Amino acid sequence: MKWNEFGAWGAQVAAWAQDYHATVGERPVRARTRPGEVLNALPETPPEKPEPLEQVFEDFERIVMPGITHWQHPRFFAYFAANAAPASVLAEFLAAALAPQCMLWQTSPAATEMETRMMDWLRQALALPEPFAGVIQDSASSATLAAVLTMREKALNWTGNTRGLAQNPQVRVYSSAEVHTSVDRAIWIAGIGQDNLVRIPITGAWRGMDPQALEAAIRADLAAGLTPAGVILCVGGTGTGATDPIADCLAVAAKYGLYTHVDAAWAGSAMICPEYRHMWQGVERADSIVFNPHKWLGVQFDCSAHFLREPDDLVKTLAIQPEYLKTHGADGMINYSEWSVPLGRRFRALKLWFVLRAYGLENLRRRLHNHITWSHLLHDRIAATPGFEIVTPPMWSLFTFRFAPPGAADADALNLALINAINDDGRIYLTQTRVDGAMVIRFQAGQFDTTERDVMMAYDVITELAAQLA
Ligand SMILES: *Cc1c(COP(=O)(O)O)cnc(C)c1O
C-alpha cells in the first residue's frame, strides 16, 4: 500500500467507524468468542508476498470484529469506561499520520508546548492551585511508578539510583488495601518490596484510610529504625470507589515530611464538576496527583494526567542527559521525557485539545453529572427491590450490590451465576468484585454516549435474569 491510496482508504475507514458507532448499541456488549477462536483463524506463518488491502479489511471484519468487546457500547457498565469521543479519535488519526516522537522540546516543539498548555487547562478545570504543573503519562500505572520512585529517592537523599537499595535504609510506604494493584507493582519495580508497603486499616462507608492508624504505623516504623518515605492515597478506588479522607491523611504525611501521591485515575475526571470536589477536599497539599482523561473524560487511551507540586523532585529522580539527548541553545525548555520512565512519547496532548474544544467543559460536566445522577436512580431502584441488597453506596457513578433472596444457600455462587447470565445475555456488561470477602456485582455508568434509558435497561436485565435464577 502506498500513500497515494491513503485518502480513499482513510475515507472508507472513517465511514466504517461512523457506521459502527451508529449501530454499536445493537451488538452484544461482551465478545462471544470462544478461547482460541481468533488465534486459530489467523495463519500460523507470516505472508511472504504482499496481499491486497481489500483482503486484509475483509478479514478484519470476519476475524477481528466478532472478537471485540465493545467498550464504546452505551451499555458498557463493567470495569471503568475507556471513552473515545469522536473528536478524540480524529486527533489520534492526525497524531498517527504525523507520528512524531515527542521526547524532547526540539523533537516537536508543538507537542511539548501543547502539553504544557493542555495540562494547565486541566489544572484549572479541576481547580487545582497554580504551583501544580503537569505531564501526560501513558497510564496511571506509570504516574504511580514515577511518584513511588520520587518518594524513594527523596527519603534516601537521592542516593537510591546511585548506591542501590542494599546500601540504604529500609524504605516504607503506606496505603490502604483499597488502592489499585498498580501501587503494588510500583513498589516491586522500585525495589522497595511488598513487605514494605504497609496497609493501613480503613473505616466508614467510603472505605477510606484511618488517619490515626496511619500516624501510628509511621511512628512504629520510626521507633523501629525504618525510613518512612511516602503515602499513597486513593480517590475512587477500582473495586468500590473507596476514597481516603484526603485532608486528614495529607496532614499526617506533612507532619512526618512524607511525599504523597493521590491516585484518582477514574474519579479525578468528575472533579471538573465543583459539586463533587468536597470528596477530595484538601488535595492541594498533595505532592503528586494522577487522573485518567482516558477513562471518563472522553479522551481515548492513552492519556493520563499527572500533576506535580514540585516537578523538580520528579525530574531529579528520572532525568538523565547523554550527549545525544542534549538540546544545545535551548536549555531552558521542558523535555517531558525527563518527567517519565519511558523515553519515547506520543503526541497525546493533541486529543486533549480537540476534546476540550469540541465539547467544552460545560458539556463534559453535564455528561458526568448525568452519569452520576442516573447511577443514583438505578441504585435507588435496586435498593427497593426485594431480594437485592446494596453492599457499597454510590461513589460518583459506582456502587455494588448483591442478589440475596431469602433462603439462598450459596450467595457467592448465585451472584457469579447472575453475572454470567447477564454478560451472556449481551444487552449490558457488568463485572464483579469482592467486598470483605463476599462476591458482589459492580455497576458504574460512564460511557460517553450512555443515556438514562440505557442505565434503566440495566435494571430490567438484572431483575429479569435474577428472577429466572431464583
Ligand atoms: C484504572 C485505574 C488505574 C490504572 O490505570 P492505567 O492508566 O490503566 O494504568 C489505577 N488506579 C485506579 C484507581 C484505576 O481506576
mmCIF file with all atom_site columns, N, CA, C and O in Angstrom, residues 119 122 126 134-137 139-140 143 289-294 303-307 352:
data_model
loop_
_atom_site.group_PDB
_atom_site.id
_atom_site.type_symbol
_atom_site.label_atom_id
_atom_site.label_alt_id
_atom_site.label_comp_id
_atom_site.label_asym_id
_atom_site.label_entity_id
_atom_site.label_seq_id
_atom_site.pdbx_PDB_ins_code
_atom_site.Cartn_x
_atom_site.Cartn_y
_atom_site.Cartn_z
_atom_site.occupancy
_atom_site.B_iso_or_equiv
_atom_site.pdbx_formal_charge
_atom_site.auth_seq_id
_atom_site.auth_comp_id
_atom_site.auth_asym_id
_atom_site.auth_atom_id
_atom_site.pdbx_PDB_model_num
ATOM 1  N N  . MET A 1 119 ? -2.166  20.690 30.003 1.00 0.00 ? 119 MET A N  1
ATOM 2  C CA . MET A 1 119 ? -2.127  20.284 31.403 1.00 0.00 ? 119 MET A CA 1
ATOM 3  C C  . MET A 1 119 ? -2.521  21.452 32.297 1.00 0.00 ? 119 MET A C  1
ATOM 4  O O  . MET A 1 119 ? -3.125  21.259 33.352 1.00 0.00 ? 119 MET A O  1
ATOM 5  N N  . LEU A 1 122 ? -6.291  21.604 32.170 1.00 0.00 ? 122 LEU A N  1
ATOM 6  C CA . LEU A 1 122 ? -6.871  20.580 33.056 1.00 0.00 ? 122 LEU A CA 1
ATOM 7  C C  . LEU A 1 122 ? -6.729  20.974 34.521 1.00 0.00 ? 122 LEU A C  1
ATOM 8  O O  . LEU A 1 122 ? -7.632  20.748 35.330 1.00 0.00 ? 122 LEU A O  1
ATOM 9  N N  . LEU A 1 126 ? -9.899  21.345 37.081 1.00 0.00 ? 126 LEU A N  1
ATOM 10 C CA . LEU A 1 126 ? -10.023 20.636 38.359 1.00 0.00 ? 126 LEU A CA 1
ATOM 11 C C  . LEU A 1 126 ? -9.907  21.581 39.551 1.00 0.00 ? 126 LEU A C  1
ATOM 12 O O  . LEU A 1 126 ? -10.003 21.140 40.690 1.00 0.00 ? 126 LEU A O  1
ATOM 13 N N  . GLY A 1 134 ? 1.902   19.908 35.122 1.00 0.00 ? 134 GLY A N  1
ATOM 14 C CA . GLY A 1 134 ? 1.513   18.561 34.724 1.00 0.00 ? 134 GLY A CA 1
ATOM 15 C C  . GLY A 1 134 ? 2.297   18.002 33.571 1.00 0.00 ? 134 GLY A C  1
ATOM 16 O O  . GLY A 1 134 ? 2.934   18.720 32.801 1.00 0.00 ? 134 GLY A O  1
ATOM 17 N N  . VAL A 1 135 ? 2.233   16.677 33.476 1.00 0.00 ? 135 VAL A N  1
ATOM 18 C CA . VAL A 1 135 ? 2.824   15.942 32.365 1.00 0.00 ? 135 VAL A CA 1
ATOM 19 C C  . VAL A 1 135 ? 1.809   14.857 31.988 1.00 0.00 ? 135 VAL A C  1
ATOM 20 O O  . VAL A 1 135 ? 1.064   14.385 32.848 1.00 0.00 ? 135 VAL A O  1
ATOM 21 N N  . ILE A 1 136 ? 1.768   14.497 30.718 1.00 0.00 ? 136 ILE A N  1
ATOM 22 C CA . ILE A 1 136 ? 0.881   13.408 30.307 1.00 0.00 ? 136 ILE A CA 1
ATOM 23 C C  . ILE A 1 136 ? 1.685   12.115 30.320 1.00 0.00 ? 136 ILE A C  1
ATOM 24 O O  . ILE A 1 136 ? 2.662   11.977 29.582 1.00 0.00 ? 136 ILE A O  1
ATOM 25 N N  . GLN A 1 137 ? 1.284   11.189 31.171 1.00 0.00 ? 137 GLN A N  1
ATOM 26 C CA . GLN A 1 137 ? 1.933   9.866  31.208 1.00 0.00 ? 137 GLN A CA 1
ATOM 27 C C  . GLN A 1 137 ? 1.103   8.904  30.367 1.00 0.00 ? 137 GLN A C  1
ATOM 28 O O  . GLN A 1 137 ? -0.056  9.178  30.055 1.00 0.00 ? 137 GLN A O  1
ATOM 29 N N  . SER A 1 139 ? -0.014  6.029  31.316 1.00 0.00 ? 139 SER A N  1
ATOM 30 C CA . SER A 1 139 ? -1.044  5.386  32.124 1.00 0.00 ? 139 SER A CA 1
ATOM 31 C C  . SER A 1 139 ? -0.879  5.821  33.571 1.00 0.00 ? 139 SER A C  1
ATOM 32 O O  . SER A 1 139 ? 0.181   6.314  33.962 1.00 0.00 ? 139 SER A O  1
ATOM 33 N N  . ALA A 1 140 ? -1.925  5.606  34.353 1.00 0.00 ? 140 ALA A N  1
ATOM 34 C CA . ALA A 1 140 ? -1.839  5.919  35.781 1.00 0.00 ? 140 ALA A CA 1
ATOM 35 C C  . ALA A 1 140 ? -0.776  5.049  36.440 1.00 0.00 ? 140 ALA A C  1
ATOM 36 O O  . ALA A 1 140 ? -0.103  5.468  37.377 1.00 0.00 ? 140 ALA A O  1
ATOM 37 N N  . ALA A 1 143 ? 2.420   6.838  36.149 1.00 0.00 ? 143 ALA A N  1
ATOM 38 C CA . ALA A 1 143 ? 2.469   8.005  37.025 1.00 0.00 ? 143 ALA A CA 1
ATOM 39 C C  . ALA A 1 143 ? 2.746   7.557  38.460 1.00 0.00 ? 143 ALA A C  1
ATOM 40 O O  . ALA A 1 143 ? 3.565   8.167  39.172 1.00 0.00 ? 143 ALA A O  1
ATOM 41 N N  . ILE A 1 289 ? -0.529  13.982 41.899 1.00 0.00 ? 289 ILE A N  1
ATOM 42 C CA . ILE A 1 289 ? -1.933  13.572 41.702 1.00 0.00 ? 289 ILE A CA 1
ATOM 43 C C  . ILE A 1 289 ? -2.043  13.020 40.290 1.00 0.00 ? 289 ILE A C  1
ATOM 44 O O  . ILE A 1 289 ? -1.519  13.630 39.344 1.00 0.00 ? 289 ILE A O  1
ATOM 45 N N  . VAL A 1 290 ? -2.714  11.896 40.138 1.00 0.00 ? 290 VAL A N  1
ATOM 46 C CA . VAL A 1 290 ? -2.933  11.391 38.781 1.00 0.00 ? 290 VAL A CA 1
ATOM 47 C C  . VAL A 1 290 ? -4.417  11.162 38.546 1.00 0.00 ? 290 VAL A C  1
ATOM 48 O O  . VAL A 1 290 ? -5.152  10.740 39.447 1.00 0.00 ? 290 VAL A O  1
ATOM 49 N N  . PHE A 1 291 ? -4.867  11.517 37.328 1.00 0.00 ? 291 PHE A N  1
ATOM 50 C CA . PHE A 1 291 ? -6.193  11.079 36.881 1.00 0.00 ? 291 PHE A CA 1
ATOM 51 C C  . PHE A 1 291 ? -6.138  10.797 35.384 1.00 0.00 ? 291 PHE A C  1
ATOM 52 O O  . PHE A 1 291 ? -5.254  11.287 34.686 1.00 0.00 ? 291 PHE A O  1
ATOM 53 N N  . ASN A 1 292 ? -7.054  9.960  34.930 1.00 0.00 ? 292 ASN A N  1
ATOM 54 C CA . ASN A 1 292 ? -7.021  9.484  33.548 1.00 0.00 ? 292 ASN A CA 1
ATOM 55 C C  . ASN A 1 292 ? -8.117  10.129 32.706 1.00 0.00 ? 292 ASN A C  1
ATOM 56 O O  . ASN A 1 292 ? -9.247  9.649  32.711 1.00 0.00 ? 292 ASN A O  1
ATOM 57 N N  . PRO A 1 293 ? -7.795  11.175 31.941 1.00 0.00 ? 293 PRO A N  1
ATOM 58 C CA . PRO A 1 293 ? -8.773  11.625 30.941 1.00 0.00 ? 293 PRO A CA 1
ATOM 59 C C  . PRO A 1 293 ? -9.166  10.468 30.014 1.00 0.00 ? 293 PRO A C  1
ATOM 60 O O  . PRO A 1 293 ? -10.236 10.488 29.417 1.00 0.00 ? 293 PRO A O  1
ATOM 61 N N  . HIS A 1 294 ? -8.339  9.427  29.940 1.00 0.00 ? 294 HIS A N  1
ATOM 62 C CA . HIS A 1 294 ? -8.664  8.293  29.067 1.00 0.00 ? 294 HIS A CA 1
ATOM 63 C C  . HIS A 1 294 ? -9.696  7.352  29.684 1.00 0.00 ? 294 HIS A C  1
ATOM 64 O O  . HIS A 1 294 ? -10.064 6.359  29.074 1.00 0.00 ? 294 HIS A O  1
ATOM 65 N N  . CYS A 1 303 ? -3.873  8.505  27.868 1.00 0.00 ? 303 CYS A N  1
ATOM 66 C CA . CYS A 1 303 ? -3.757  9.908  28.253 1.00 0.00 ? 303 CYS A CA 1
ATOM 67 C C  . CYS A 1 303 ? -3.999  10.017 29.756 1.00 0.00 ? 303 CYS A C  1
ATOM 68 O O  . CYS A 1 303 ? -5.135  10.061 30.216 1.00 0.00 ? 303 CYS A O  1
ATOM 69 N N  . SER A 1 304 ? -2.917  10.014 30.490 1.00 0.00 ? 304 SER A N  1
ATOM 70 C CA . SER A 1 304 ? -3.001  10.045 31.943 1.00 0.00 ? 304 SER A CA 1
ATOM 71 C C  . SER A 1 304 ? -2.407  11.368 32.422 1.00 0.00 ? 304 SER A C  1
ATOM 72 O O  . SER A 1 304 ? -1.248  11.667 32.123 1.00 0.00 ? 304 SER A O  1
ATOM 73 N N  . ALA A 1 305 ? -3.215  12.154 33.140 1.00 0.00 ? 305 ALA A N  1
ATOM 74 C CA . ALA A 1 305 ? -2.772  13.487 33.559 1.00 0.00 ? 305 ALA A CA 1
ATOM 75 C C  . ALA A 1 305 ? -2.109  13.396 34.933 1.00 0.00 ? 305 ALA A C  1
ATOM 76 O O  . ALA A 1 305 ? -2.743  12.999 35.906 1.00 0.00 ? 305 ALA A O  1
ATOM 77 N N  . HIS A 1 306 ? -0.830  13.763 34.977 1.00 0.00 ? 306 HIS A N  1
ATOM 78 C CA . HIS A 1 306 ? -0.054  13.642 36.222 1.00 0.00 ? 306 HIS A CA 1
ATOM 79 C C  . HIS A 1 306 ? 0.360   15.049 36.664 1.00 0.00 ? 306 HIS A C  1
ATOM 80 O O  . HIS A 1 306 ? 1.103   15.722 35.948 1.00 0.00 ? 306 HIS A O  1
ATOM 81 N N  . PHE A 1 307 ? -0.150  15.473 37.819 1.00 0.00 ? 307 PHE A N  1
ATOM 82 C CA . PHE A 1 307 ? 0.159   16.810 38.342 1.00 0.00 ? 307 PHE A CA 1
ATOM 83 C C  . PHE A 1 307 ? 1.181   16.706 39.461 1.00 0.00 ? 307 PHE A C  1
ATOM 84 O O  . PHE A 1 307 ? 1.103   15.817 40.312 1.00 0.00 ? 307 PHE A O  1
ATOM 85 N N  . LEU A 1 352 ? -6.423  15.921 23.705 1.00 0.00 ? 352 LEU A N  1
ATOM 86 C CA . LEU A 1 352 ? -6.990  16.738 24.784 1.00 0.00 ? 352 LEU A CA 1
ATOM 87 C C  . LEU A 1 352 ? -7.497  18.069 24.233 1.00 0.00 ? 352 LEU A C  1
ATOM 88 O O  . LEU A 1 352 ? -8.578  18.540 24.575 1.00 0.00 ? 352 LEU A O  1
#
